[in-house]
């Protein structure tokens, strides 16, 4: 049987929503499941797939379902559709009802010309609401979407220490997986106390996760814990009558290709990049998670940064799409994403970036309806000033920083404005004039109102908020960083914000890597790569000096070691492997290698490398067609793009030369070299300063 | 352990929504499940229960959950809450998270003073959206709501005929349950072909339901089919190697008390009442079903009539409440109930009747929010004239009668008006002035517009519809019956409608018992009990003469017998046990015994008996406090109410006498006797006409 390739299809979004439910309900803390604080969505219980086809020749089609299937061809109900259905030449209307109470109702059909693919429609009702089917590359009829599992591979322990009836195991670095016990003798309960730190694995009373497993040599010499856990260390206590001879791990991971790279003259910085990449990979799983030990939920604000890091490391789009769809959830929108006002708004910004980095308009089209419904939810929450503020049931997060969140926060209005502008941009791309018109004026007015309301000329800064109609002129870094990053500053205001806020020691400093992401990016935007490099060396280097093998949720250099592990009032509450800890990936790729998309999907690549005080840097940044290569030292720059055109930009105190193309000196004092031969490595050389 | 009584609690509506999903997904036609054509709702996956309490003395509380439980008392997470939790004197905040992917997440707690009851709150989110917990009398900790099952009891076959390797079994009348095979010898497949008629059980090719069961004497001498089915007959084919010695049924039913009764001088009419009661009981199950053989779904239009019949037979309120809540479904409303425009509107009318018959304001209060959200859905579908018409995705049903359903149907506007008036009434009862104000003017305007738009003075009738702004003056009985029943006629119009429509042979006649319900009620409203009695004798008596043991979905006297069983283009497609076939229960109780609530909850009972040409009638009508008794013959009336006051009303050509109270001759020519001593039987005697 040849013909076209079939794949499993489902109601769009249902796979992602089902998978998110699976993942988020795995959070167990000391044997008690903590469900997400937001509404837990489920796929539709019953869906109907339909397709009309015209056959030139008769063929036999086999139908499989994940769930119970009722297949109708025209008026005829087919018995045993899995045994193959003969369809004669001519027109046929296929209607397949599939229902399942706990998995993703899905359909797989394979004939010579009839196969389940994106041309099928699906809906939850009998006669209306049909949409293009969802799919995700599940081509094996034996593996429906609800059988999606990450990969695993055996990993040996770095050291196993026997202490009486217990074993203390170190896997050498932070990792994730299913612990496996070997050479089991007797029968009894094994208690596994996991630790991201040695202290945690030795502290059953306060550890965040543990398992208890009844094992017996009768069941075999080997037993694997059914839950995958974050750990570097595990202490295994063997109960009476039980002994365990060895321990290993079934490492669990999402297979991803490390396409991005970074090397420089600074070995510590290289190590920071490597540990960032590993940290990020551990957190890039079914979705972009916040951290691998504790809640393992999908958070929109955390994911927004992960999307950006991903563009500089894996450029894996399926995980980004899964995360975007899962975060959006099922209609109707009942509350903000993750219940957090800002997290709803990051969702739009993530979609905007997705299009910019990938140029994938098809996905934008698929999400367009969902996006508009989410924006309609925001509309319904908008106050009379056209601004968003938290309601009693909303969580206004911004950051863990100490600030009041009541009223109209300048920070939130900036995000809201960016979200509105995203909607406008997509409405233009998709020729939806009516939507564009509505939101264009709203976005334009809000951008003006933000300046008018929150910019304090005297302070040279955006102030915190308006409360009950009065301006609260408290200054935080948050709105000012965002102003710098997202175009809320006139050229003459940039320098004032730099001096009065970003480099002003009187403004409360940022303490979370989460907001450091934006702070350091903002500093890079104004050419402060050198101080950012120093900051990275101190902050991330500081964690490495404390023995970190992955980067943390939070780090304060003045806190002594065992206390570092505490957070949320719990002794080991802090995640030691947190996605937002990996931001050097983004900073080094975007602002040192300097690669960004000048046009959607990198049709035009901008390359603005910066040494930031290093001797040399070299690396690759993934783009849809391959990788952009960049090398820079004090004497030269080399760069190549795999497709499209590149625009290499740099400043130079001396006259640069290039044998590969024409250097243009722009009016702003920057040089530009057009890289118009994909694959060719261009070199610029600087005449040594005398 | 004494103390208060605990019961299982859940998110309000989730039990009913879960149960409806269970019931409606049981529809299998020839081994293929047909899911409802509407959205299949599910309970929330995760819910949180909470309660704050203050204890005078320490106590131990045991917590059970259906699903996975996470229990927090204050900041403390409790391990093994099922083993009992010691709570000290003082204040405590209890938060219990329960999740389940396919059942109803539910909680049961039992201590000395702390028990799960209606004082607990529950919500799907962590910090908002809490409501009063749902409950339903599940007091056994071992039986959570998702273990709800109907009762069963063994029922012997009326006859078993052996024919070669098959058995033909007759249970003597229509019934419902699980067929049981006895004295099994050997091993093989038994095929059970069910029939509501003998013909169906003998026609495997065309029967609506059958089962195939692999049975073996090794598994025991007895085997029970796992599905409960509607049947009177079953043919059991034993495959090679198998023999079955006997057959019985595990009759499945909802235990209900037959509180209403009716007897008269006409034995056939008595038999019709009895078969109606049996028909109705078979269809009164988890919910009020439409019919027991075929789809067994919950339909709002069918249920509306069942509510009314129930008030005259069982007065069982839990099944009515279950049906109302299940029909309403989960928010948001995505389409009309059952996708049918009229069926959304009957839902409001059913709630209105519920309050009138029961006086149960607590339930109205519970449903009030749901009701307003359903009305908001109608608002969103209202056209510029303030009227409802079908959209492409809507089903405008009215009746199976032959009529076009496009445009603004007079019939639908009448239901809409009644729905709006229900909202207004409840808003007044619950002091919701804002809602009352909004809908009062809308309802008032619509009532006027219906008269102005659809009343045709020349025809003396309400006409069918307005289409694209033009009146279609086709006359059907439907809007005119409803006009008569629900006050859309001025006194002078009543007689015209009677002559020009109801008794006019040129107007297409009603063919479904569904609409006969309203037609015969309308005739009774204008004093036509005698012709209604004749109609009942002919129509329902006609079914009895054809051997019916329960009443049918449809009946046409001119069709010969085996053809009677066909419907929907299928040989045995017709349901022979259909709830709407039982309407004599309602007609005889309301219009012959003449009992109706004059005030909500029968605080005042109106009794207007009518012989309708019979020698005598006698019966009981259930009310909240007991039963109203009525007897009438040509010489006397006797009546008693169990509580409150009764107003006996009657007309008389001669001067009546009463030794038990004062007879008042009202200005409209009716006599009235006040029954102000509950429990006392009052008698009125008529002086024989000379």
Coordinates of C-alpha atoms in Angstrom, one line a residue, chain A residues 173-443:
Chain A
X173 CA 25.3 17.4 37.6
X174 CA 21.7 18.5 37.6
X175 CA 19.6 16.0 35.6
X176 CA 16.1 14.6 35.2
X177 CA 14.6 11.2 34.9
X178 CA 13.5 8.0 36.4
X179 CA 15.7 6.5 39.0
X180 CA 16.4 2.8 38.5
X181 CA 17.4 0.3 41.2
X182 CA 19.6 -2.7 40.3
X183 CA 20.5 -6.0 41.9
X184 CA 17.5 -6.0 44.2
X185 CA 17.6 -8.6 46.9
X186 CA 14.7 -9.4 49.2
X187 CA 11.5 -7.4 49.4
X188 CA 10.7 -4.1 51.1
X189 CA 10.2 -0.4 50.7
X190 CA 12.8 1.8 49.1
X191 CA 12.5 5.5 50.0
X192 CA 14.2 7.8 47.5
X193 CA 15.0 11.3 48.7
X194 CA 15.8 13.6 45.8
X195 CA 18.1 16.6 46.0
X196 CA 19.2 19.3 43.6
X197 CA 21.7 19.9 46.4
X198 CA 23.5 17.3 48.6
X199 CA 21.8 18.9 51.6
X200 CA 18.3 18.4 50.2
X201 CA 18.9 14.7 49.5
X202 CA 20.0 14.2 53.0
X203 CA 17.1 16.0 54.6
X204 CA 14.0 13.9 54.3
X205 CA 12.0 16.2 56.6
X206 CA 12.4 19.2 54.2
X207 CA 13.1 17.8 50.8
X208 CA 10.8 18.9 48.0
X209 CA 10.3 15.5 46.4
X210 CA 10.6 11.9 47.4
X211 CA 9.3 8.5 46.3
X212 CA 8.5 5.4 48.2
X213 CA 8.5 2.2 46.2
X214 CA 7.7 -1.3 47.2
X215 CA 10.2 -3.6 45.4
X216 CA 10.9 -7.3 45.4
X217 CA 13.4 -9.4 43.7
X218 CA 10.5 -11.6 42.7
X219 CA 9.4 -8.9 40.2
X220 CA 12.9 -8.9 38.7
X221 CA 16.3 -7.6 39.7
X222 CA 15.6 -4.1 38.4
X223 CA 12.9 -1.6 39.4
X224 CA 12.2 1.9 37.9
X225 CA 10.5 4.6 39.8
X226 CA 7.3 5.6 37.9
X227 CA 7.8 9.3 38.3
X228 CA 10.5 11.4 36.6
X229 CA 12.2 13.8 38.9
X230 CA 14.7 16.7 38.9
X231 CA 17.8 15.7 40.8
X232 CA 21.5 15.7 41.0
X233 CA 21.6 13.6 44.2
X234 CA 19.4 10.9 45.5
X235 CA 19.6 9.1 48.9
X236 CA 18.0 5.6 48.8
X237 CA 16.9 4.2 52.1
X238 CA 16.3 0.5 51.9
X239 CA 13.7 -0.8 54.3
X240 CA 14.0 -4.0 56.3
X241 CA 14.5 -7.1 54.2
X242 CA 15.6 -5.1 51.1
X243 CA 19.0 -4.5 49.6
X244 CA 19.8 -2.7 46.4
X245 CA 23.1 -3.3 44.6
X246 CA 23.2 -0.4 42.2
X247 CA 21.5 2.7 40.9
X248 CA 21.2 4.4 37.6
X249 CA 18.9 6.9 35.9
X250 CA 16.7 6.7 32.9
X251 CA 17.4 10.3 31.7
X252 CA 14.3 11.8 30.1
X253 CA 14.6 14.5 27.5
X254 CA 13.2 16.2 24.4
X255 CA 15.6 15.4 21.5
X256 CA 16.8 18.8 20.3
X257 CA 19.7 19.8 18.1
X258 CA 22.1 22.4 19.6
X259 CA 22.3 24.6 16.5
X260 CA 23.4 27.8 18.2
X261 CA 26.9 28.1 19.7
X262 CA 29.1 30.6 21.4
X263 CA 32.8 30.8 22.2
X264 CA 34.9 33.7 23.3
X265 CA 38.3 34.5 24.8
X266 CA 36.8 34.2 28.3
X267 CA 36.6 30.5 29.4
X268 CA 34.3 31.4 32.3
X269 CA 31.8 33.1 29.9
X270 CA 32.0 30.0 27.7
X271 CA 31.2 27.8 30.6
X272 CA 28.3 30.1 31.5
X273 CA 27.0 29.7 27.9
X274 CA 27.3 25.9 28.2
X275 CA 25.5 25.7 31.5
X276 CA 22.8 28.0 30.2
X277 CA 22.3 25.7 27.3
X278 CA 22.1 22.7 29.5
X279 CA 19.7 24.5 31.9
X280 CA 17.6 25.5 29.0
X281 CA 17.5 22.0 27.5
X282 CA 16.4 20.5 30.8
X283 CA 13.5 22.9 30.9
X284 CA 12.5 22.5 27.3
X285 CA 10.3 19.4 27.5
X286 CA 6.7 18.8 26.5
X287 CA 6.5 22.6 26.9
X288 CA 8.8 25.3 28.0
X289 CA 8.6 24.8 31.8
X290 CA 9.6 27.3 34.5
X291 CA 11.8 24.9 36.4
X292 CA 12.1 21.1 36.5
X293 CA 11.9 20.4 40.2
X294 CA 9.0 22.2 41.7
X295 CA 5.8 23.1 39.9
X296 CA 6.8 22.2 36.3
X297 CA 3.8 24.2 35.1
X298 CA 3.7 26.3 32.0
X299 CA 3.9 30.0 32.8
X300 CA 3.4 32.5 30.0
X301 CA 5.9 35.1 31.4
X302 CA 8.6 32.5 31.7
X303 CA 7.7 30.9 28.4
X304 CA 8.0 34.3 26.7
X305 CA 11.7 34.4 27.6
X306 CA 12.2 30.8 26.6
X307 CA 10.8 31.5 23.2
X308 CA 13.6 34.1 22.7
X309 CA 16.3 31.9 24.1
X310 CA 15.2 29.1 21.9
X311 CA 15.6 31.3 18.8
X312 CA 19.3 31.5 19.8
X313 CA 19.9 27.8 20.7
X314 CA 17.6 25.2 19.2
X315 CA 15.3 27.2 17.0
X316 CA 12.8 24.3 17.7
X317 CA 9.5 25.6 16.6
X318 CA 7.2 22.7 17.6
X319 CA 7.9 23.2 21.3
X320 CA 7.2 26.9 20.9
X321 CA 3.9 26.3 19.1
X322 CA 2.9 23.6 21.6
X323 CA 3.6 26.1 24.4
X324 CA 1.7 29.0 22.8
X325 CA -1.4 26.8 22.0
X326 CA -1.4 25.2 25.5
X327 CA -1.1 28.5 27.3
X328 CA -3.9 30.0 25.4
X329 CA -6.2 27.2 26.6
X330 CA -9.8 26.4 25.8
X331 CA -12.4 29.0 25.1
X332 CA -14.0 30.8 26.7
X333 CA -11.2 32.8 28.4
X334 CA -12.3 32.8 32.1
X335 CA -9.3 34.6 33.6
X336 CA -5.9 35.9 32.6
X337 CA -3.3 33.3 31.5
X338 CA -2.0 31.7 34.7
X339 CA -4.4 34.2 36.3
X340 CA -1.7 36.9 35.8
X341 CA -2.5 40.1 33.9
X342 CA 1.0 40.6 32.5
X343 CA 1.1 36.9 31.4
X344 CA -1.9 37.4 29.1
X345 CA -0.1 40.3 27.4
X346 CA 3.2 38.4 27.0
X347 CA 1.3 35.8 25.1
X348 CA 0.6 38.3 22.3
X349 CA 4.2 39.5 22.3
X350 CA 5.4 35.9 22.0
X351 CA 3.3 35.4 19.0
X352 CA 4.7 38.6 17.5
X353 CA 8.2 37.4 18.0
X354 CA 7.3 34.0 16.6
X355 CA 6.3 35.6 13.4
X356 CA 9.4 37.9 13.3
X357 CA 11.9 35.1 13.9
X358 CA 10.2 32.4 11.8
X359 CA 8.0 34.1 9.2
X360 CA 5.5 31.3 9.7
X361 CA 2.3 33.1 8.7
X362 CA 0.3 29.8 8.6
X363 CA 0.6 29.4 12.4
X364 CA -0.4 33.0 12.9
X365 CA -3.4 32.4 10.7
X366 CA -4.3 29.3 12.8
X367 CA -4.0 31.3 16.0
X368 CA -5.7 34.4 14.8
X369 CA -9.2 33.6 16.0
X370 CA -7.9 32.5 19.4
X371 CA -5.8 35.7 19.6
X372 CA -8.8 37.9 18.9
X373 CA -10.9 36.2 21.5
X374 CA -8.2 36.7 24.1
X375 CA -8.0 40.3 23.1
X376 CA -11.8 40.6 23.4
X377 CA -11.3 39.3 27.0
X378 CA -8.8 42.2 27.6
X379 CA -11.3 44.6 26.0
X380 CA -13.9 43.5 28.6
X381 CA -11.4 44.3 31.4
X382 CA -10.4 47.6 30.1
X383 CA -11.2 50.6 32.2
X384 CA -12.7 54.0 31.1
X385 CA -9.2 55.3 30.4
X386 CA -8.5 52.4 28.0
X387 CA -6.1 50.9 30.5
X388 CA -5.8 47.6 32.2
X389 CA -5.6 47.2 35.9
X390 CA -5.8 44.2 38.2
X391 CA -9.2 43.1 39.5
X392 CA -9.5 41.4 42.8
X393 CA -9.3 38.0 41.1
X394 CA -6.3 38.9 39.0
X395 CA -2.7 38.5 39.9
X396 CA -0.6 41.5 38.8
X397 CA 2.9 40.0 38.9
X398 CA 5.5 42.2 37.1
X399 CA 8.2 40.7 39.3
X400 CA 8.8 39.4 42.8
X401 CA 10.1 42.9 43.5
X402 CA 8.7 44.9 46.4
X403 CA 6.1 47.3 44.9
X404 CA 2.4 47.9 45.1
X405 CA 0.4 46.4 42.2
X406 CA -2.8 48.2 42.6
X407 CA -4.1 50.7 40.0
X408 CA -3.0 51.5 36.5
X409 CA 0.7 50.3 36.3
X410 CA 2.8 51.9 33.7
X411 CA 4.5 48.6 33.1
X412 CA 1.2 46.8 32.4
X413 CA 0.0 49.5 30.0
X414 CA 3.2 49.1 28.0
X415 CA 2.6 45.4 27.6
X416 CA -1.0 46.1 26.7
X417 CA 0.1 48.5 24.0
X418 CA 2.5 45.9 22.6
X419 CA -0.3 43.3 22.6
X420 CA -2.6 45.7 20.8
X421 CA 0.1 46.5 18.2
X422 CA 0.6 42.8 17.7
X423 CA -3.1 42.4 16.9
X424 CA -3.0 45.3 14.5
X425 CA 0.1 43.9 12.7
X426 CA -1.5 40.5 12.2
X427 CA -4.8 42.0 11.1
X428 CA -2.9 43.7 8.4
X429 CA -1.0 40.6 7.4
X430 CA -4.3 38.7 7.2
X431 CA -6.3 41.5 5.5
X432 CA -8.7 41.8 8.4
X433 CA -9.4 45.5 7.9
X434 CA -12.2 45.8 10.4
X435 CA -10.1 44.4 13.3
X436 CA -7.2 46.5 12.3
X437 CA -9.2 49.7 12.3
X438 CA -10.6 49.0 15.7
X439 CA -7.4 48.2 17.4
X440 CA -5.1 50.6 15.5
X441 CA -6.7 53.7 17.1
X442 CA -6.9 52.0 20.5
X443 CA -3.2 51.2 20.4

